[in-house]
PDB file of C-alpha atoms and ligand atoms in Angstrom:
ATOM      1  CA  UNK A   1      95.426 -14.017  88.815  1.00  0.00           C
ATOM      2  CA  UNK A   2      96.351 -13.276  92.411  1.00  0.00           C
ATOM      3  CA  UNK A   3      94.421 -15.032  95.135  1.00  0.00           C
ATOM      4  CA  UNK A   4      92.678 -12.706  97.567  1.00  0.00           C
ATOM      5  CA  UNK A   5      91.355 -13.093 101.080  1.00  0.00           C
ATOM      6  CA  UNK A   6      87.917 -14.679 101.062  1.00  0.00           C
ATOM      7  CA  UNK A   7      88.468 -16.451  97.729  1.00  0.00           C
ATOM      8  CA  UNK A   8      87.825 -20.181  97.560  1.00  0.00           C
ATOM      9  CA  UNK A   9      91.213 -21.894  97.512  1.00  0.00           C
ATOM     10  CA  UNK A  10      91.627 -23.399  94.026  1.00  0.00           C
ATOM     11  CA  UNK A  11      91.457 -27.171  93.994  1.00  0.00           C
ATOM     12  CA  UNK A  12      94.057 -29.328  92.236  1.00  0.00           C
ATOM     13  CA  UNK A  13      95.467 -32.829  92.053  1.00  0.00           C
ATOM     14  CA  UNK A  14      99.213 -33.334  92.319  1.00  0.00           C
ATOM     15  CA  UNK A  15     101.962 -35.801  93.115  1.00  0.00           C
ATOM     16  CA  UNK A  16     103.569 -35.307  96.498  1.00  0.00           C
ATOM     17  CA  UNK A  17     106.307 -36.920  98.533  1.00  0.00           C
ATOM     18  CA  UNK A  18     103.498 -38.907 100.201  1.00  0.00           C
ATOM     19  CA  UNK A  19     101.648 -39.950  97.015  1.00  0.00           C
ATOM     20  CA  UNK A  20      98.888 -38.413  94.896  1.00  0.00           C
ATOM     21  CA  UNK A  21      96.732 -35.794  96.546  1.00  0.00           C
ATOM     22  CA  UNK A  22      93.482 -34.089  95.640  1.00  0.00           C
ATOM     23  CA  UNK A  23      93.873 -30.880  97.579  1.00  0.00           C
ATOM     24  CA  UNK A  24      90.297 -30.316  98.787  1.00  0.00           C
ATOM     25  CA  UNK A  25      89.850 -33.986  99.699  1.00  0.00           C
ATOM     26  CA  UNK A  26      93.175 -34.023 101.510  1.00  0.00           C
ATOM     27  CA  UNK A  27      92.215 -30.849 103.415  1.00  0.00           C
ATOM     28  CA  UNK A  28      88.905 -32.345 104.590  1.00  0.00           C
ATOM     29  CA  UNK A  29      87.535 -30.421 107.568  1.00  0.00           C
ATOM     30  CA  UNK A  30      90.922 -29.066 108.625  1.00  0.00           C
ATOM     31  CA  UNK A  31      92.556 -25.702 108.420  1.00  0.00           C
ATOM     32  CA  UNK A  32      95.443 -25.827 105.925  1.00  0.00           C
ATOM     33  CA  UNK A  33      98.781 -24.068 105.651  1.00  0.00           C
ATOM     34  CA  UNK A  34      99.958 -24.311 102.033  1.00  0.00           C
ATOM     35  CA  UNK A  35     103.453 -22.899 101.641  1.00  0.00           C
ATOM     36  CA  UNK A  36     105.834 -22.767  98.703  1.00  0.00           C
ATOM     37  CA  UNK A  37     109.607 -22.602  98.745  1.00  0.00           C
ATOM     38  CA  UNK A  38     111.941 -21.788  95.846  1.00  0.00           C
ATOM     39  CA  UNK A  39     113.926 -24.961  95.410  1.00  0.00           C
ATOM     40  CA  UNK A  40     115.016 -28.287  96.918  1.00  0.00           C
ATOM     41  CA  UNK A  41     118.537 -28.666  98.314  1.00  0.00           C
ATOM     42  CA  UNK A  42     118.822 -24.997  99.313  1.00  0.00           C
ATOM     43  CA  UNK A  43     119.830 -23.862 102.793  1.00  0.00           C
ATOM     44  CA  UNK A  44     116.988 -21.613 103.959  1.00  0.00           C
ATOM     45  CA  UNK A  45     114.354 -24.002 102.601  1.00  0.00           C
ATOM     46  CA  UNK A  46     116.032 -26.888 104.431  1.00  0.00           C
ATOM     47  CA  UNK A  47     115.687 -25.053 107.756  1.00  0.00           C
ATOM     48  CA  UNK A  48     112.094 -24.042 107.002  1.00  0.00           C
ATOM     49  CA  UNK A  49     110.885 -27.529 106.161  1.00  0.00           C
ATOM     50  CA  UNK A  50     112.645 -28.923 109.220  1.00  0.00           C
ATOM     51  CA  UNK A  51     111.005 -26.306 111.437  1.00  0.00           C
ATOM     52  CA  UNK A  52     107.548 -27.100 110.059  1.00  0.00           C
ATOM     53  CA  UNK A  53     108.109 -30.805 110.798  1.00  0.00           C
ATOM     54  CA  UNK A  54     108.968 -29.916 114.404  1.00  0.00           C
ATOM     55  CA  UNK A  55     105.837 -27.763 114.695  1.00  0.00           C
ATOM     56  CA  UNK A  56     103.445 -30.302 113.155  1.00  0.00           C
ATOM     57  CA  UNK A  57     101.897 -31.144 116.542  1.00  0.00           C
ATOM     58  CA  UNK A  58     101.292 -27.444 117.204  1.00  0.00           C
ATOM     59  CA  UNK A  59      99.473 -27.156 113.876  1.00  0.00           C
ATOM     60  CA  UNK A  60      97.530 -30.361 114.640  1.00  0.00           C
ATOM     61  CA  UNK A  61      96.408 -28.943 118.036  1.00  0.00           C
ATOM     62  CA  UNK A  62      94.745 -26.198 116.011  1.00  0.00           C
ATOM     63  CA  UNK A  63      93.163 -28.692 113.587  1.00  0.00           C
ATOM     64  CA  UNK A  64      95.582 -27.485 110.888  1.00  0.00           C
ATOM     65  CA  UNK A  65      97.440 -29.551 108.300  1.00  0.00           C
ATOM     66  CA  UNK A  66     100.576 -28.396 106.506  1.00  0.00           C
ATOM     67  CA  UNK A  67     101.617 -29.007 102.909  1.00  0.00           C
ATOM     68  CA  UNK A  68     104.681 -27.622 101.123  1.00  0.00           C
ATOM     69  CA  UNK A  69     105.322 -27.064  97.415  1.00  0.00           C
ATOM     70  CA  UNK A  70     108.170 -26.443  95.043  1.00  0.00           C
ATOM     71  CA  UNK A  71     108.643 -26.812  91.310  1.00  0.00           C
ATOM     72  CA  UNK A  72     111.051 -29.714  91.786  1.00  0.00           C
ATOM     73  CA  UNK A  73     109.927 -33.288  90.994  1.00  0.00           C
ATOM     74  CA  UNK A  74     108.908 -35.892  93.544  1.00  0.00           C
ATOM     75  CA  UNK A  75     112.176 -37.899  93.392  1.00  0.00           C
ATOM     76  CA  UNK A  76     114.083 -34.749  94.255  1.00  0.00           C
ATOM     77  CA  UNK A  77     111.760 -34.057  97.213  1.00  0.00           C
ATOM     78  CA  UNK A  78     112.246 -37.600  98.495  1.00  0.00           C
ATOM     79  CA  UNK A  79     116.046 -37.356  98.281  1.00  0.00           C
ATOM     80  CA  UNK A  80     116.086 -33.939  99.915  1.00  0.00           C
ATOM     81  CA  UNK A  81     113.877 -35.091 102.829  1.00  0.00           C
ATOM     82  CA  UNK A  82     116.811 -37.281 103.909  1.00  0.00           C
ATOM     83  CA  UNK A  83     119.009 -34.195 104.167  1.00  0.00           C
ATOM     84  CA  UNK A  84     116.335 -32.220 106.026  1.00  0.00           C
ATOM     85  CA  UNK A  85     115.873 -35.006 108.553  1.00  0.00           C
ATOM     86  CA  UNK A  86     119.627 -35.395 109.021  1.00  0.00           C
ATOM     87  CA  UNK A  87     120.574 -31.727 109.341  1.00  0.00           C
ATOM     88  CA  UNK A  88     117.497 -30.467 111.205  1.00  0.00           C
ATOM     89  CA  UNK A  89     117.213 -33.480 113.563  1.00  0.00           C
ATOM     90  CA  UNK A  90     113.612 -34.126 112.633  1.00  0.00           C
ATOM     91  CA  UNK A  91     111.448 -36.284 110.410  1.00  0.00           C
ATOM     92  CA  UNK A  92     109.480 -34.586 107.660  1.00  0.00           C
ATOM     93  CA  UNK A  93     105.953 -35.734 108.416  1.00  0.00           C
ATOM     94  CA  UNK A  94     103.806 -33.882 105.870  1.00  0.00           C
ATOM     95  CA  UNK A  95     103.558 -33.901 102.050  1.00  0.00           C
ATOM     96  CA  UNK A  96     105.693 -31.804  99.719  1.00  0.00           C
ATOM     97  CA  UNK A  97     103.927 -31.152  96.415  1.00  0.00           C
ATOM     98  CA  UNK A  98     105.989 -31.759  93.272  1.00  0.00           C
ATOM     99  CA  UNK A  99     105.075 -29.129  90.714  1.00  0.00           C
ATOM    100  CA  UNK A 100     107.593 -29.414  87.846  1.00  0.00           C
ATOM    101  CA  UNK A 101     105.072 -28.178  85.279  1.00  0.00           C
ATOM    102  CA  UNK A 102     104.114 -25.253  87.599  1.00  0.00           C
ATOM    103  CA  UNK A 103     100.431 -26.141  87.473  1.00  0.00           C
ATOM    104  CA  UNK A 104      99.803 -25.385  91.142  1.00  0.00           C
ATOM    105  CA  UNK A 105     102.331 -22.537  91.250  1.00  0.00           C
ATOM    106  CA  UNK A 106     100.468 -20.775  88.435  1.00  0.00           C
ATOM    107  CA  UNK A 107      97.085 -21.471  90.016  1.00  0.00           C
ATOM    108  CA  UNK A 108      98.242 -19.816  93.244  1.00  0.00           C
ATOM    109  CA  UNK A 109     100.392 -17.118  91.592  1.00  0.00           C
ATOM    110  CA  UNK A 110     103.500 -18.399  93.383  1.00  0.00           C
ATOM    111  CA  UNK A 111     105.921 -17.369  90.631  1.00  0.00           C
ATOM    112  CA  UNK A 112     106.730 -13.672  90.645  1.00  0.00           C
ATOM    113  CA  UNK A 113     108.683 -13.148  87.406  1.00  0.00           C
ATOM    114  CA  UNK A 114     110.356  -9.930  88.523  1.00  0.00           C
ATOM    115  CA  UNK A 115     111.842 -11.835  91.479  1.00  0.00           C
ATOM    116  CA  UNK A 116     112.582 -15.070  89.601  1.00  0.00           C
ATOM    117  CA  UNK A 117     111.203 -16.348  86.322  1.00  0.00           C
ATOM    118  CA  UNK A 118     111.097 -20.020  87.172  1.00  0.00           C
ATOM    119  CA  UNK A 119     111.211 -20.593  90.928  1.00  0.00           C
ATOM    120  CA  UNK A 120     108.361 -20.206  93.390  1.00  0.00           C
ATOM    121  CA  UNK A 121     108.662 -17.412  95.944  1.00  0.00           C
ATOM    122  CA  UNK A 122     107.973 -18.094  99.633  1.00  0.00           C
ATOM    123  CA  UNK A 123     104.163 -17.920  99.542  1.00  0.00           C
ATOM    124  CA  UNK A 124     101.853 -18.898 102.393  1.00  0.00           C
ATOM    125  CA  UNK A 125      98.115 -19.470 102.226  1.00  0.00           C
ATOM    126  CA  UNK A 126      96.093 -20.203 105.343  1.00  0.00           C
ATOM    127  CA  UNK A 127      92.819 -21.823 104.297  1.00  0.00           C
ATOM    128  CA  UNK A 128      89.889 -22.495 106.606  1.00  0.00           C
ATOM    129  CA  UNK A 129      87.711 -25.639 106.737  1.00  0.00           C
ATOM    130  CA  UNK A 130      85.255 -23.971 104.308  1.00  0.00           C
ATOM    131  CA  UNK A 131      88.171 -23.747 101.832  1.00  0.00           C
ATOM    132  CA  UNK A 132      88.265 -19.960 102.073  1.00  0.00           C
ATOM    133  CA  UNK A 133      91.638 -18.210 101.924  1.00  0.00           C
ATOM    134  CA  UNK A 134      92.147 -16.390 105.233  1.00  0.00           C
ATOM    135  CA  UNK A 135      95.774 -15.254 104.967  1.00  0.00           C
ATOM    136  CA  UNK A 136      98.203 -14.692 102.115  1.00  0.00           C
ATOM    137  CA  UNK A 137     101.833 -13.845 102.673  1.00  0.00           C
ATOM    138  CA  UNK A 138     104.864 -13.541 100.387  1.00  0.00           C
ATOM    139  CA  UNK A 139     108.470 -13.595 101.556  1.00  0.00           C
ATOM    140  CA  UNK A 140     111.581 -13.182  99.427  1.00  0.00           C
ATOM    141  CA  UNK A 141     113.805 -16.183  98.713  1.00  0.00           C
ATOM    142  CA  UNK A 142     116.601 -15.203 101.082  1.00  0.00           C
ATOM    143  CA  UNK A 143     114.359 -14.668 104.131  1.00  0.00           C
ATOM    144  CA  UNK A 144     113.146 -17.700 106.046  1.00  0.00           C
ATOM    145  CA  UNK A 145     109.619 -17.420 107.420  1.00  0.00           C
ATOM    146  CA  UNK A 146     108.578 -17.286 111.066  1.00  0.00           C
ATOM    147  CA  UNK A 147     106.286 -20.283 111.494  1.00  0.00           C
ATOM    148  CA  UNK A 148     105.397 -19.291 115.071  1.00  0.00           C
ATOM    149  CA  UNK A 149     103.722 -16.304 113.437  1.00  0.00           C
ATOM    150  CA  UNK A 150     101.571 -18.622 111.328  1.00  0.00           C
ATOM    151  CA  UNK A 151     100.470 -20.464 114.475  1.00  0.00           C
ATOM    152  CA  UNK A 152      99.670 -17.099 116.054  1.00  0.00           C
ATOM    153  CA  UNK A 153      97.547 -16.098 113.051  1.00  0.00           C
ATOM    154  CA  UNK A 154      95.620 -19.384 113.195  1.00  0.00           C
ATOM    155  CA  UNK A 155      94.965 -18.739 116.908  1.00  0.00           C
ATOM    156  CA  UNK A 156      93.707 -15.267 116.044  1.00  0.00           C
ATOM    157  CA  UNK A 157      91.522 -16.443 113.152  1.00  0.00           C
ATOM    158  CA  UNK A 158      89.933 -19.186 115.242  1.00  0.00           C
ATOM    159  CA  UNK A 159      89.354 -16.823 118.164  1.00  0.00           C
ATOM    160  CA  UNK A 160      87.879 -14.023 116.073  1.00  0.00           C
ATOM    161  CA  UNK A 161      85.649 -16.503 114.205  1.00  0.00           C
ATOM    162  CA  UNK A 162      84.161 -17.751 117.468  1.00  0.00           C
ATOM    163  CA  UNK A 163      83.912 -14.608 119.603  1.00  0.00           C
ATOM    164  CA  UNK A 164      83.078 -10.985 118.770  1.00  0.00           C
ATOM    165  CA  UNK A 165      86.682  -9.860 119.166  1.00  0.00           C
ATOM    166  CA  UNK A 166      89.747  -8.832 117.200  1.00  0.00           C
ATOM    167  CA  UNK A 167      93.387  -9.290 118.234  1.00  0.00           C
ATOM    168  CA  UNK A 168      95.711  -6.308 118.768  1.00  0.00           C
ATOM    169  CA  UNK A 169      99.298  -5.784 117.635  1.00  0.00           C
ATOM    170  CA  UNK A 170     101.663  -8.590 118.643  1.00  0.00           C
ATOM    171  CA  UNK A 171      98.828 -10.405 120.438  1.00  0.00           C
ATOM    172  CA  UNK A 172      99.581 -13.875 121.699  1.00  0.00           C
ATOM    173  CA  UNK A 173      97.244 -16.553 123.056  1.00  0.00           C
ATOM    174  CA  UNK A 174      96.177 -15.596 126.589  1.00  0.00           C
ATOM    175  CA  UNK A 175      96.530 -11.834 126.199  1.00  0.00           C
ATOM    176  CA  UNK A 176      93.736  -9.266 126.186  1.00  0.00           C
ATOM    177  CA  UNK A 177      91.783  -8.778 122.975  1.00  0.00           C
ATOM    178  CA  UNK A 178      89.773  -5.986 121.369  1.00  0.00           C
ATOM    179  CA  UNK A 179      85.978  -5.926 121.553  1.00  0.00           C
ATOM    180  CA  UNK A 180      84.504  -5.733 118.064  1.00  0.00           C
ATOM    181  CA  UNK A 181      83.467  -2.123 117.289  1.00  0.00           C
ATOM    182  CA  UNK A 182      80.226  -3.542 115.850  1.00  0.00           C
ATOM    183  CA  UNK A 183      78.997  -4.385 119.351  1.00  0.00           C
ATOM    184  CA  UNK A 184      77.554  -1.318 121.079  1.00  0.00           C
ATOM    185  CA  UNK A 185      74.563  -2.580 123.105  1.00  0.00           C
ATOM    186  CA  UNK A 186      75.631  -2.618 126.803  1.00  0.00           C
ATOM    187  CA  UNK A 187      73.430  -5.667 127.499  1.00  0.00           C
ATOM    188  CA  UNK A 188      75.106  -7.611 124.695  1.00  0.00           C
ATOM    189  CA  UNK A 189      78.555  -6.509 125.891  1.00  0.00           C
ATOM    190  CA  UNK A 190      77.779  -7.685 129.445  1.00  0.00           C
ATOM    191  CA  UNK A 191      76.524 -11.031 128.163  1.00  0.00           C
ATOM    192  CA  UNK A 192      79.367 -11.670 125.708  1.00  0.00           C
ATOM    193  CA  UNK A 193      82.221 -10.414 127.876  1.00  0.00           C
ATOM    194  CA  UNK A 194      81.534 -11.511 131.465  1.00  0.00           C
ATOM    195  CA  UNK A 195      85.228 -11.014 132.334  1.00  0.00           C
ATOM    196  CA  UNK A 196      84.717  -7.261 131.935  1.00  0.00           C
ATOM    197  CA  UNK A 197      85.552  -4.578 129.395  1.00  0.00           C
ATOM    198  CA  UNK A 198      88.001  -1.684 129.754  1.00  0.00           C
ATOM    199  CA  UNK A 199      87.061   1.275 127.578  1.00  0.00           C
ATOM    200  CA  UNK A 200      90.184   3.237 126.591  1.00  0.00           C
ATOM    201  CA  UNK A 201      88.254   5.109 123.889  1.00  0.00           C
ATOM    202  CA  UNK A 202      84.707   4.427 122.674  1.00  0.00           C
ATOM    203  CA  UNK A 203      86.247   2.637 119.697  1.00  0.00           C
ATOM    204  CA  UNK A 204      89.032   0.903 121.678  1.00  0.00           C
ATOM    205  CA  UNK A 205      87.688  -1.510 124.266  1.00  0.00           C
ATOM    206  CA  UNK A 206      89.760  -4.332 125.697  1.00  0.00           C
ATOM    207  CA  UNK A 207      88.629  -7.560 127.343  1.00  0.00           C
ATOM    208  CA  UNK A 208      90.434 -10.651 128.633  1.00  0.00           C
ATOM    209  CA  UNK A 209      90.595 -13.391 125.994  1.00  0.00           C
ATOM    210  CA  UNK A 210      87.135 -15.023 126.284  1.00  0.00           C
ATOM    211  CA  UNK A 211      88.303 -18.650 125.990  1.00  0.00           C
ATOM    212  CA  UNK A 212      91.505 -18.443 128.065  1.00  0.00           C
ATOM    213  CA  UNK A 213      91.767 -19.684 131.664  1.00  0.00           C
TER     214      UNK A 213
HETATM  215  C1  BEZ B   1     117.438 -20.970 100.200  1.00  0.00           C
HETATM  216  O1  BEZ B   1     116.498 -21.698 100.508  1.00  0.00           O
HETATM  217  O2  BEZ B   1     118.454 -20.924 100.886  1.00  0.00           O
HETATM  218  C2  BEZ B   1     117.364 -20.092  98.996  1.00  0.00           C
HETATM  219  C3  BEZ B   1     116.606 -20.465  97.915  1.00  0.00           C
HETATM  220  C4  BEZ B   1     116.584 -19.659  96.792  1.00  0.00           C
HETATM  221  C5  BEZ B   1     117.319 -18.476  96.774  1.00  0.00           C
HETATM  222  C6  BEZ B   1     118.043 -18.094  97.891  1.00  0.00           C
HETATM  223  C7  BEZ B   1     118.090 -18.917  99.011  1.00  0.00           C
END
C-alpha cells in the first residue's frame, strides 16, 4: 500500500554497504532522506549518488541523514561505490541498502509495475525525527533528481514546524514567507512577527523569514 504524508515510516532491518541497519534505530533523532534508485552501475544513478555524497554536510547541517536503496545485493553496491567515487570525484559516505528480495521496496511501494516490474523507481521519502513521513516524491528512471530541492524542502519543513508560517513558490532560505492563515488576532501577529507583516490580501500576508538574519 502506498505511503502517505503523516504515516509512520515503516521500520525494517536490512544489509547495507555499511553493515546491518535497523532503520528506526539508525535514524535516531535525525531527519532522514530515504531514496531509491533503479539499479547499480547505471549512469544517472551514479551521478545521483555522487551528488548526495557531496551534499552530505548540507544534510547534516539540517540534522538530516541520507540512505539510498536499490534491489541489488551488497557486494554489487560495494563494487559500484568505487566507480561512483572515481567518476564523481567524491567518497560515498552514507549507507546504500541492499534489497535483493525487495522487502523494503515492497514496504515503501518503490516498485511501480507499469514502469518496471522488477526495478525500484526513483522514490524519495523525507521522514522527521518522530518517524513521520513528511514528503514523498517519485521520479522516472531516466530523470535524475534535484537534491538541492530536497534540502530546500527540509528547510521549509523545519521552518514551518517552528514558526506559524508557510513558504511560497520557489522559496529559498532567507526569503519572505507567508503568515499562516490560521493566525488572525492582531496582537498575536505583532508578537509572532516583530519584523512586520505586509498584507497583500487578507489571506495573503508576507513577513520576513522569522529566523533569518
Ligand atoms: C540510470 O541510472 O541511468 C538509469 C537507470 C535505469 C533506467 C534508465 C536509466
